[in-house]
Amino acid sequence: MKTFYITTPLYYINAQPHLGHTYTTLVADCLSRYKRMQGYDVCFLTGTDEHGQNIERAADSQGVSPQVLANQNTEAYRRLWSQFDIKYDSFIRTTDDHHYAAASQIFKRAFDNGYIYKGEYAGWYCIPCNLFASEADIAPNCEVCNRPTERVVEESYFFKLSAFQDRLLDLYQKKPDFINPSFRRNEVINFVSSGLKDLSVSRTSVTWGIPVPLSGNHVIYVWFDALVGYLSGIGFGDPKRQEEFKKFWPAQVHLVGKDIIRFHSVYWPAFLLAAGIEIPFKVYAHGWWLQDETKMSKSRGNVVDPIQLLDHFGGDAIRYFVLREISFGADGNFSYDALIQRINSDLANDFGNLVSRTLKLVSKAFGKTFPEFSDLVIADKERELQGQVTLTIKYYEEYMNKLAFSKALEVIWNLLSQVNKYITDSAPWKMIDDESQRTHLATILLTSTEIIRIVTVLLSPILPGSCSKVWNQLGIQEKLDKQRIDKLEWGNVVGGCTLGKIEPVFPRLDKKSIIKKLVGPLGANDGKKKITSGEKVTMSKDTPLAKESGSSDIARIKIEDFTKIDLRVGQVISAEKVKGTDRLLKLLVDLGTENRQIIAGIAQSYKEEDLVGKKIVVVFNLQPRKMRGLDSNGMLLAASIGEDENPVLATFSEEVPNGARLK
Ligand code: ME8
């Protein structure tokens, strides 16, 4: 049996997953379901990258050990994947025992083969990306995430990347399909052609990592460690799983975001060549989901929360939207408008409506069981549709094989629009009570049902839950996940099947009410009433402060000045009195991407226990300062109603994710 090994990146566990991580994993899930339908023995690997300084620091700021943080956030990833019905075959954690063995072994092999030597690293390093930056006198910003880099000077083992320049260029030339899309290939070729420097592959100032097998005080560079996860995830390093490793390696495709293409198409093949292991067939770098035209990222805090999407729209609608909305490889701006539009028009109208009107007519005309007609009158219209089905399957496969998901969906929707037109033009509802039209009626309804059956199979990798509902309504006994594309041809499969319960699979959404729920209405407070810590208050133009400042003589600022202030939603994790003061509380606040300590003068308004769990507004980009000898990193927003009244925290009357920006 042909095998197909597909991987997602192993995600950092310093924060919760967002739509970007969900995207790559959904694509991998969809592709592996599709490959199974093509008859492949598939292994789909995902997992978590748990070592390194970024994790060490995140754990430190939350007052937990890196292992505790890793355990918590790995669970968040697993939970989310199960909520999205993502069916991976293997989940590798870089803290798994056999992964330690695998990473040490690869490091040792590269060393034994003469590709690793000891030296000293002096240069700049981006902690969030774990990327070495180019030489400069003052700290350059990271070329991937644009954040400031930090100085690192320490003893290090170096990997002789420079020795692989020609071999890599040769690889890109001989295997033009190795880097995808092709425009990324050119970027990588330019990078490699401009000269490769040896790469530092161990750290002594970091302890949270896999020890270098040659020396006790070094840990393996986190990218070297994490990339080996693609091997250990299928058994490398575990003597009992050698067969599995041999069966699936080399991987057919590593799916990654464009941010990490260099690690996968330059460093990774070089590490493998150095260790004498075959290189994967393909690396595919997709684009970014943007929010307000900038990359959605944990550190920027402009992320779309996948749980919120699930709650409001369901997993299948999100799967469909992300695959249909942007062509795979390009960037795309996330918008609720576009999402709701796709759900209502494509899913509810074009597909959902076709299913329910066809099956309702079948049940009205023939009862619960499909007729087994042998004398259908196949005319030109039906023959044309049959031809369209054959072409649709062909193009769908061609596009899916190229990972052109949006195009594959487009061809299915072309077919759906033709069937919808066929039904509308033939008006079968007018024939229900006419005995003389019985065969004609059966022909129309069975033609439409047959197309629904085929489309349901083709869509099942993208909409697994909804397609299985449609399948049950069709009443076909054979399991949906046992369907094979090469066996998918026109035939009277539903004849004799008994319909399941006919229910709408994609209910239409009311855009206004859903946007209102997502964004939340502005509440009002008369400003006179003292607000207790349990109540919520939202800012409104009717509050006294707003009235007072409504006069024309206030010093107005420009919008550019306002946008310099980065306000974010935070949630209080813990609160305690600062010793020796009546007014100050020391808070630990979850800002979505990180936890921060903030010292706030609100002890007289709020009891510590009333604050825990509260959503508040934080000035995110305020310079850190010391208060009573304690670091305070940010400021809370609160209103003071009168001169001697205690401050009241600004909070929210609707659910809002931690880290969301206020604009
Ligand atoms: O880079 N749009 O982990 P990571 C689309 N641990 N995809 C996005 C995205 C966005 N806005 N943001 C993130 C790491 N992604 C390393 C990987 S692999 C051996 C080690 C997706 O948690 C995309 O796939 O920063 C991107 O490459 C990945 O998440 C980065 O995840």
XYZ file of C-alpha atoms and ligand atoms in Angstrom:
694
model
C 0.000 0.000 0.000
C 1.285 3.471 -0.877
C 2.161 5.549 2.185
C 1.705 9.257 2.774
C 3.386 11.015 5.676
C 2.267 14.593 6.322
C 3.319 16.910 9.143
C 2.357 20.259 10.642
C 4.921 22.372 12.504
C 5.379 21.436 16.130
C 3.864 24.473 17.794
C 5.450 26.450 20.616
C 3.581 26.012 23.838
C 4.291 29.441 25.326
C 0.714 30.496 24.542
C -2.630 29.111 23.459
C -3.268 28.145 19.819
C -4.907 30.725 17.537
C -6.479 30.664 14.095
C -3.051 30.539 12.390
C -2.075 27.252 14.074
C -5.564 25.933 13.527
C -5.272 26.714 9.822
C -2.158 24.619 9.180
C -3.562 21.741 11.204
C -6.952 21.859 9.460
C -5.242 21.785 6.085
C -3.165 18.772 7.151
C -6.288 17.032 8.418
C -8.154 17.711 5.204
C -5.265 16.507 3.074
C -4.795 13.336 5.078
C -8.511 12.482 4.868
C -8.326 13.076 1.126
C -5.257 10.858 0.759
C -6.997 8.092 2.712
C -9.875 8.396 0.265
C -7.327 7.894 -2.507
C -6.273 4.650 -0.865
C -3.038 5.745 0.842
C -1.827 4.455 4.189
C -1.560 7.889 5.824
C 0.373 9.091 8.832
C -0.554 12.619 9.927
C 1.765 14.051 12.568
C 1.361 17.140 14.662
C 2.784 18.051 18.041
C 4.419 20.620 20.260
C 7.833 22.258 20.461
C 8.445 22.585 24.167
C 12.059 23.594 24.762
C 14.012 26.825 24.540
C 14.372 30.237 26.013
C 10.961 31.520 24.905
C 9.268 28.710 26.847
C 11.633 29.114 29.799
C 10.756 32.823 30.012
C 7.023 32.334 29.561
C 7.008 29.751 32.343
C 9.064 32.010 34.559
C 6.716 34.949 34.102
C 3.787 32.721 35.051
C 5.607 31.384 38.090
C 5.427 27.754 36.906
C 8.030 25.305 35.673
C 8.474 24.911 31.887
C 7.223 21.340 32.175
C 4.000 22.457 33.880
C 3.441 25.135 31.240
C 4.165 22.586 28.514
C 1.711 20.090 29.965
C -1.033 22.713 30.227
C -0.649 24.148 26.763
C -0.107 20.848 24.992
C -3.485 19.867 26.376
C -4.982 23.078 24.980
C -3.708 22.084 21.526
C -4.994 18.517 21.767
C -8.386 19.688 23.017
C -8.728 22.175 20.206
C -7.821 19.614 17.552
C -10.422 17.244 18.883
C -13.051 20.020 18.908
C -12.282 20.657 15.231
C -12.544 16.906 14.510
C -8.876 16.820 13.522
C -7.758 13.206 13.357
C -3.980 13.037 13.642
C -2.190 9.681 13.831
C 0.735 10.795 15.926
C 1.330 13.668 18.365
C 4.953 14.268 19.235
C 6.057 16.341 22.189
C 9.704 17.333 22.178
C 9.744 16.424 25.864
C 8.880 12.778 25.060
C 11.624 10.368 26.153
C 12.195 8.769 22.783
C 12.412 12.224 21.207
C 15.343 12.986 23.538
C 17.003 9.817 22.302
C 16.287 10.729 18.654
C 17.609 14.305 18.902
C 20.783 13.180 20.700
C 21.337 10.482 18.109
C 21.012 12.845 15.135
C 23.299 15.386 16.830
C 25.866 12.674 17.520
C 25.691 11.347 13.960
C 26.277 14.818 12.517
C 29.211 15.241 14.926
C 30.683 11.835 14.061
C 30.368 12.691 10.366
C 32.466 15.802 10.970
C 29.714 18.429 10.622
C 29.678 19.739 14.194
C 32.547 21.531 15.957
C 33.002 23.621 19.100
C 33.484 27.410 19.012
C 32.074 30.610 20.493
C 28.939 32.386 19.367
C 28.834 36.158 19.652
C 25.863 37.744 17.992
C 22.199 38.643 18.077
C 19.334 36.281 18.704
C 15.548 36.563 18.450
C 14.127 34.747 21.461
C 10.501 34.364 20.237
C 11.594 32.944 16.847
C 14.734 31.196 18.097
C 16.523 32.709 15.142
C 20.096 34.031 14.920
C 20.224 37.507 13.421
C 22.837 39.078 11.187
C 25.895 40.814 12.653
C 25.407 44.485 13.626
C 26.734 46.992 16.144
C 23.375 47.675 17.691
C 20.597 45.147 18.188
C 18.857 44.584 14.845
C 15.183 43.690 14.765
C 14.373 40.101 13.852
C 13.871 39.706 10.123
C 10.854 37.434 10.630
C 8.880 39.007 13.475
C 10.532 42.450 13.619
C 10.991 42.328 17.381
C 14.294 43.466 18.958
C 16.967 40.796 19.187
C 19.185 40.170 22.210
C 22.955 39.798 22.502
C 24.316 36.290 23.037
C 27.972 35.575 23.723
C 28.731 32.018 24.749
C 30.534 28.804 23.961
C 28.631 26.869 21.351
C 28.718 23.885 19.062
C 28.482 24.904 15.435
C 26.908 23.050 12.543
C 28.894 23.339 9.281
C 26.004 24.735 7.271
C 28.474 26.395 4.908
C 29.563 22.931 3.756
C 26.060 22.283 2.391
C 25.620 25.319 0.172
C 26.325 23.508 -3.104
C 24.455 20.365 -2.134
C 21.395 22.417 -1.229
C 21.472 24.386 -4.468
C 21.827 21.119 -6.301
C 18.832 19.716 -4.432
C 16.633 22.713 -5.335
C 17.640 22.321 -8.939
C 17.196 18.570 -9.220
C 13.978 18.519 -7.215
C 12.148 21.668 -8.268
C 9.100 20.380 -6.422
C 10.912 20.359 -3.058
C 9.926 23.926 -2.110
C 6.380 25.133 -2.722
C 4.858 27.406 -3.865
C 7.463 28.046 -6.573
C 7.944 31.738 -5.697
C 9.161 30.658 -2.253
C 11.689 28.422 -3.977
C 13.274 31.481 -5.584
C 13.487 33.259 -2.225
C 15.265 30.275 -0.699
C 17.643 29.890 -3.650
C 18.581 33.576 -3.333
C 19.210 33.166 0.371
C 21.412 30.106 -0.051
C 23.254 31.519 -3.072
C 24.195 34.613 -1.098
C 26.359 32.402 1.163
C 25.655 30.210 4.181
C 27.345 30.736 7.528
C 27.860 27.959 10.052
C 25.038 27.736 12.526
C 25.238 27.714 16.307
C 23.401 24.542 17.404
C 23.826 24.542 21.155
C 23.308 26.972 24.029
C 24.915 27.159 27.451
C 22.779 29.995 28.841
C 19.584 27.969 28.405
C 18.876 24.971 30.580
C 15.438 23.939 29.314
C 16.439 21.663 26.483
C 17.961 18.363 25.455
C 21.565 18.002 26.672
C 24.177 17.837 23.939
C 25.405 14.230 23.996
C 29.053 15.394 23.941
C 29.028 17.895 26.768
C 27.044 18.310 29.958
C 26.541 22.075 30.033
C 25.141 22.590 26.507
C 21.588 22.050 25.368
C 20.704 21.409 21.717
C 19.528 24.476 19.749
C 15.751 24.366 19.824
C 15.294 24.220 16.037
C 17.684 21.283 15.728
C 15.741 19.593 18.525
C 12.249 20.379 17.153
C 12.887 19.431 13.526
C 13.983 15.967 14.662
C 10.390 15.659 15.945
C 9.392 14.771 12.378
C 11.549 11.639 12.742
C 10.798 10.755 16.361
C 7.064 11.244 15.734
C 7.096 8.129 13.573
C 9.351 6.092 15.817
C 12.958 7.166 15.204
C 14.773 6.851 18.532
C 12.453 4.087 19.733
C 13.975 0.661 18.976
C 10.493 -0.903 18.988
C 9.183 1.373 16.218
C 11.859 1.041 13.561
C 9.476 -0.603 11.090
C 7.053 2.288 11.384
C 9.851 4.756 10.751
C 11.018 2.887 7.670
C 7.471 2.662 6.405
C 6.719 6.388 6.521
C 10.024 8.217 6.107
C 10.727 10.295 4.011
C 7.739 12.549 4.561
C 5.650 13.430 1.521
C 5.016 16.943 2.749
C 5.917 19.231 5.629
C 3.170 21.850 5.821
C 4.442 25.089 7.363
C 3.748 28.806 7.420
C 5.990 31.052 5.340
C 7.643 32.334 8.553
C 9.543 29.086 8.961
C 10.346 28.129 5.382
C 14.084 28.665 5.862
C 14.296 26.272 8.792
C 12.551 23.603 6.733
C 14.120 24.052 3.332
C 17.689 24.996 4.321
C 18.572 23.867 7.840
C 16.461 20.700 7.915
C 17.744 19.065 4.721
C 21.290 20.011 5.769
C 20.855 18.388 9.219
C 19.470 15.265 7.548
C 22.246 15.070 4.984
C 24.786 15.479 7.794
C 23.192 12.599 9.699
C 22.933 10.416 6.587
C 19.128 10.389 6.473
C 16.974 10.830 3.383
C 15.376 14.223 2.922
C 11.598 14.751 2.678
C 9.861 15.074 -0.678
C 8.223 18.427 -0.226
C 7.951 21.502 1.977
C 4.856 23.612 1.412
C 4.816 27.087 2.951
C 1.404 28.702 3.132
C 0.637 32.374 3.711
C -0.506 34.132 6.838
C -3.889 34.927 8.198
C -3.854 38.639 8.816
C -5.972 40.770 11.069
C -6.124 44.398 9.986
C -3.461 43.645 7.395
C -0.867 42.474 9.933
C 0.118 38.910 10.767
C -2.040 37.336 13.395
C 0.382 36.419 16.142
C 0.518 35.623 19.811
C 2.915 38.441 20.562
C 0.914 41.096 18.713
C -2.208 39.916 20.454
C -4.324 40.409 17.307
C -5.347 36.806 17.121
C -8.715 35.299 16.278
C -9.667 32.800 18.951
C -10.588 29.446 17.376
C -12.763 28.504 20.357
C -14.897 31.575 19.813
C -15.194 30.639 16.136
C -16.226 27.114 17.069
C -18.855 28.361 19.498
C -20.463 30.680 16.992
C -20.002 28.915 13.670
C -19.053 25.259 14.252
C -15.899 23.515 13.085
C -17.007 22.547 9.578
C -17.924 26.081 8.568
C -14.486 27.287 9.679
C -12.768 24.443 7.839
C -14.654 25.337 4.680
C -14.045 29.060 5.033
C -10.278 28.898 5.546
C -9.817 26.508 2.645
C -12.135 28.330 0.270
C -11.490 31.951 1.085
C -7.807 32.234 0.202
C -5.774 30.374 -2.312
C -3.351 28.134 -0.434
C 0.050 29.811 -0.293
C -1.237 33.403 -0.257
C -1.985 35.665 2.735
C -5.582 36.418 3.656
C -7.343 38.937 5.829
C -9.771 37.401 8.305
C -13.233 38.922 8.369
C -16.469 37.851 10.043
C -18.413 39.396 7.165
C -16.747 37.123 4.639
C -17.149 34.114 6.913
C -20.894 34.654 7.414
C -21.331 35.337 3.713
C -19.670 32.007 2.833
C -21.764 30.109 5.374
C -25.054 31.570 4.196
C -24.450 31.566 0.516
C -22.243 28.533 -0.160
C -23.104 26.159 2.650
C -26.696 26.983 3.599
C -27.989 27.970 0.140
C -26.026 26.124 -2.493
C -25.326 22.844 -0.735
C -27.659 22.645 2.299
C -30.703 23.804 0.419
C -30.108 21.439 -2.460
C -29.952 18.515 -0.043
C -33.054 19.439 1.890
C -35.236 20.328 -1.076
C -34.234 17.195 -3.002
C -34.738 14.831 -0.077
C -38.001 16.452 0.978
C -39.325 15.976 -2.554
C -38.146 12.346 -2.618
C -39.925 11.683 0.634
C -43.089 13.465 -0.522
C -43.168 11.641 -3.833
C -41.988 8.159 -2.862
C -42.135 7.889 0.923
C -39.074 7.046 3.024
C -37.429 4.671 0.532
C -35.768 5.664 -2.733
C -37.393 3.931 -5.688
C -35.273 1.435 -7.633
C -36.274 2.594 -11.081
C -34.799 0.717 -13.986
C -36.599 2.780 -16.627
C -35.346 6.311 -15.904
C -35.617 8.628 -18.894
C -32.133 9.971 -19.294
C -32.290 12.975 -21.591
C -29.634 15.486 -22.719
C -29.836 17.515 -19.518
C -29.100 14.482 -17.354
C -26.365 13.255 -19.678
C -24.750 16.691 -19.533
C -24.819 16.585 -15.740
C -23.275 13.114 -15.713
C -20.469 14.455 -17.886
C -20.050 17.370 -15.495
C -19.721 14.978 -12.570
C -16.918 13.058 -14.287
C -15.099 16.298 -15.032
C -15.658 17.596 -11.502
C -14.076 14.490 -9.969
C -11.132 14.785 -12.343
C -10.476 18.482 -11.677
C -11.133 18.109 -7.957
C -8.411 15.446 -7.776
C -6.012 17.483 -9.863
C -6.448 20.525 -7.643
C -6.380 18.599 -4.374
C -3.158 16.887 -5.460
C -1.659 20.353 -5.970
C -3.032 21.561 -2.604
C -5.146 24.090 -4.503
C -8.054 23.669 -2.095
C -9.906 26.785 -3.079
C -9.923 25.720 -6.744
C -11.047 22.195 -5.845
C -13.983 23.688 -3.959
C -14.744 26.045 -6.784
C -15.235 23.154 -9.222
C -17.600 21.448 -6.794
C -19.582 24.642 -6.391
C -19.835 24.991 -10.164
C -21.432 21.563 -10.247
C -23.759 22.465 -7.375
C -24.913 25.568 -9.165
C -25.715 23.497 -12.268
C -27.770 20.990 -10.278
C -29.597 23.786 -8.500
C -30.427 25.302 -11.869
C -31.510 21.893 -13.197
C -33.933 21.474 -10.279
C -35.298 24.997 -10.607
C -35.737 24.645 -14.387
C -37.346 21.205 -14.216
C -39.662 22.158 -11.301
C -40.214 18.599 -9.998
C -42.608 19.859 -7.284
C -45.194 20.410 -10.045
C -45.068 16.693 -10.927
C -45.676 15.229 -7.461
C -49.379 14.576 -7.961
C -49.218 13.718 -11.637
C -49.080 9.910 -12.128
C -48.119 10.290 -15.805
C -44.926 12.177 -14.790
C -43.764 9.580 -12.272
C -40.753 8.310 -14.225
C -39.715 11.821 -15.171
C -40.000 12.920 -11.550
C -37.902 9.948 -10.401
C -35.272 10.755 -13.031
C -34.898 14.331 -11.813
C -34.795 13.423 -8.133
C -32.433 10.509 -8.544
C -30.127 12.607 -10.737
C -29.990 15.288 -8.087
C -29.555 12.749 -5.264
C -26.781 10.986 -7.127
C -24.897 14.251 -7.493
C -25.459 14.981 -3.806
C -23.977 11.553 -2.980
C -20.869 12.180 -5.069
C -20.401 15.752 -3.830
C -20.803 14.542 -0.232
C -17.927 12.111 -0.701
C -15.730 14.771 -2.318
C -16.497 17.290 0.409
C -16.061 14.879 3.299
C -12.354 15.716 3.914
C -13.305 19.385 4.209
C -16.684 19.093 5.963
C -16.453 15.751 7.776
C -19.216 16.324 10.330
C -21.750 17.872 7.966
C -21.096 15.351 5.205
C -21.672 12.488 7.563
C -25.040 14.074 8.484
C -25.966 14.320 4.792
C -24.809 10.716 4.312
C -27.130 9.565 7.094
C -30.008 11.458 5.522
C -29.312 9.679 2.232
C -29.562 6.410 4.155
C -26.581 4.743 2.442
C -25.408 1.766 4.497
C -21.774 1.705 3.365
C -19.696 4.016 5.572
C -18.752 7.447 4.253
C -15.154 7.149 5.423
C -14.772 3.913 3.475
C -15.526 5.624 0.130
C -12.717 5.669 -2.440
C -12.372 8.333 -5.100
C -11.326 5.892 -7.806
C -14.584 3.957 -7.250
C -16.671 7.092 -7.293
C -18.705 6.941 -10.422
C -22.206 7.601 -11.555
C -24.640 4.858 -10.595
C -27.978 4.314 -8.967
C -26.471 3.847 -5.519
C -29.347 5.289 -3.497
C -32.038 3.114 -5.156
C -33.649 1.103 -2.338
C -31.999 3.134 0.471
C -34.224 4.389 3.259
C -33.940 8.087 4.022
C -32.735 9.228 7.422
C -34.323 12.165 9.240
C -34.269 15.193 6.951
C -32.925 18.200 8.831
C -31.091 21.330 7.729
C -27.350 20.680 7.917
C -26.213 24.300 7.587
C -28.692 26.691 9.206
C -28.525 30.257 7.892
C -26.989 32.804 10.235
C -28.393 36.180 11.049
C -25.410 38.418 10.434
C -26.534 41.323 12.592
C -27.215 39.300 15.691
C -24.063 37.239 15.394
C -21.845 40.301 14.917
C -23.549 41.890 17.898
C -22.768 38.838 20.007
C -19.166 38.817 18.844
C -18.487 42.513 19.251
C -20.945 43.338 22.034
C -23.210 46.368 22.408
C -21.985 49.355 24.386
C -23.703 49.361 27.761
C -24.455 52.485 29.751
C -23.962 53.456 33.365
C -25.326 56.626 34.875
C -22.054 57.254 36.649
C -23.721 58.241 39.922
C -24.016 54.781 41.313
C -21.028 53.293 43.073
C -20.137 50.151 41.213
C -19.222 47.152 43.261
C -16.479 44.816 42.253
C -18.938 42.152 41.096
C -20.678 44.411 38.577
C -19.604 45.175 35.082
C -19.267 48.642 33.671
C -18.701 49.654 30.111
C -17.638 53.000 28.795
C -20.407 54.993 27.187
C -20.908 58.541 26.005
C -23.423 59.006 28.831
C -20.966 58.576 31.664
C -20.236 61.816 33.561
C -16.621 61.892 32.507
C -17.642 61.867 28.905
C -20.169 64.654 29.545
C -17.640 66.828 31.308
C -15.167 66.473 28.516
C -17.726 67.121 25.808
C -16.857 70.855 25.791
C -15.064 72.373 22.852
C -12.066 73.741 24.783
C -10.444 70.421 25.605
C -7.046 69.732 24.069
C -7.828 67.270 21.326
C -5.332 64.777 20.029
C -4.948 63.380 16.581
C -5.968 59.814 15.787
C -2.246 59.063 15.183
C -1.571 60.012 18.800
C -4.318 57.780 20.077
C -3.163 54.803 18.034
C 0.210 54.993 19.792
C -1.532 53.707 22.893
C -1.873 49.957 22.816
C -4.850 48.959 24.965
C -5.516 45.274 25.520
C -7.928 43.026 27.316
C -6.372 41.302 30.319
C -7.691 38.854 32.872
C -6.566 38.887 36.475
C -4.972 35.581 37.454
C -3.961 36.490 40.989
C -4.014 39.540 43.261
C -2.306 40.256 46.547
C -1.720 43.337 48.738
C 1.656 45.028 48.434
C 3.120 44.942 51.925
C 3.236 48.269 53.731
C 0.619 50.080 51.566
C -3.179 50.484 51.790
C -3.660 51.313 48.169
C -1.495 49.003 46.073
C -2.255 45.519 44.790
C 0.188 43.261 42.992
C -1.674 41.618 40.101
C -0.716 38.866 37.687
C -2.614 39.517 34.465
C -3.107 37.148 31.519
C -2.786 39.162 28.285
C -3.359 36.278 25.909
C 0.218 36.152 24.720
C 1.925 36.536 28.058
C 1.285 37.033 31.751
C 2.419 40.276 33.357
C 2.870 41.660 36.811
C 1.133 45.008 37.279
C 1.037 47.100 40.448
C -2.263 48.988 40.689
C -3.655 51.510 43.183
C -7.059 49.863 43.548
C -6.791 48.097 46.910
C -9.424 50.360 48.440
C -11.980 49.600 45.729
C -11.524 45.894 45.287
C -10.884 42.879 47.450
C -8.174 40.575 46.087
C -10.561 37.642 45.648
C -13.072 39.792 43.728
C -10.474 40.619 41.126
C -9.439 37.093 40.190
C -10.977 36.178 36.825
C -11.998 39.781 36.074
C -11.499 41.089 32.547
C -9.831 44.491 32.550
C -8.255 47.001 30.194
C -4.455 47.266 30.249
C -2.157 49.859 28.706
C 0.080 47.302 27.060
C 2.892 49.435 25.691
C 3.636 51.513 28.786
C 7.291 51.448 29.792
C 7.855 49.097 32.742
C 8.523 50.915 36.030
C 9.271 50.107 39.651
C 6.629 50.750 42.312
C 7.629 50.137 45.916
C 10.581 48.173 44.571
C 8.324 45.882 42.498
C 8.271 45.684 38.695
C 5.064 46.975 37.171
C 4.685 46.145 33.495
C 1.599 47.960 32.195
C -1.274 49.936 33.696
C -4.964 49.252 34.303
C -7.693 51.623 33.148
C -10.110 52.766 35.789
C -12.532 55.650 36.228
C -12.602 57.885 39.304
C -16.113 59.154 39.723
C -15.359 61.954 42.152
C -12.238 63.464 43.692
C -12.294 61.196 46.712
C -14.151 58.278 45.232
C -12.306 55.047 44.711
C -11.413 54.071 41.154
C -13.672 51.716 39.203
C -12.073 49.368 36.739
C -13.099 49.424 33.096
C -14.352 46.007 32.105
C -16.644 44.316 29.571
C -20.246 43.256 29.520
C -19.659 40.641 26.802
C -17.200 37.771 26.503
C -13.949 38.995 24.952
C -10.692 37.062 24.528
C -7.609 37.893 26.585
C -5.160 39.950 24.585
C -7.799 41.482 22.260
C -6.911 45.057 21.273
C -9.163 47.997 22.009
C -9.571 50.327 19.083
O 7.395 28.240 14.564
N -1.313 32.586 9.722
O 5.996 27.368 16.185
P 4.806 28.442 16.219
C -1.126 31.332 9.292
N 7.874 25.766 17.031
N -0.434 30.394 9.978
C 0.085 30.747 11.152
C -0.059 32.062 11.672
C -0.804 32.993 10.898
N -1.030 34.244 11.301
N 0.572 32.117 12.855
C 1.082 30.866 13.090
C 7.136 27.432 15.452
N 0.797 30.048 12.057
C 8.111 26.295 15.739
C 7.945 25.245 14.682
S 8.562 22.884 13.556
C 9.755 21.721 13.782
C 8.871 24.070 14.817
C 1.159 28.621 11.926
O 3.970 28.062 17.385
C 2.072 28.399 10.726
O 2.038 27.053 10.367
O 5.337 29.808 16.142
C 3.420 28.748 11.314
O 4.506 28.278 10.561
C 3.312 28.053 12.665
O 1.938 28.252 13.053
C 4.269 28.636 13.680
O 3.972 28.083 14.915
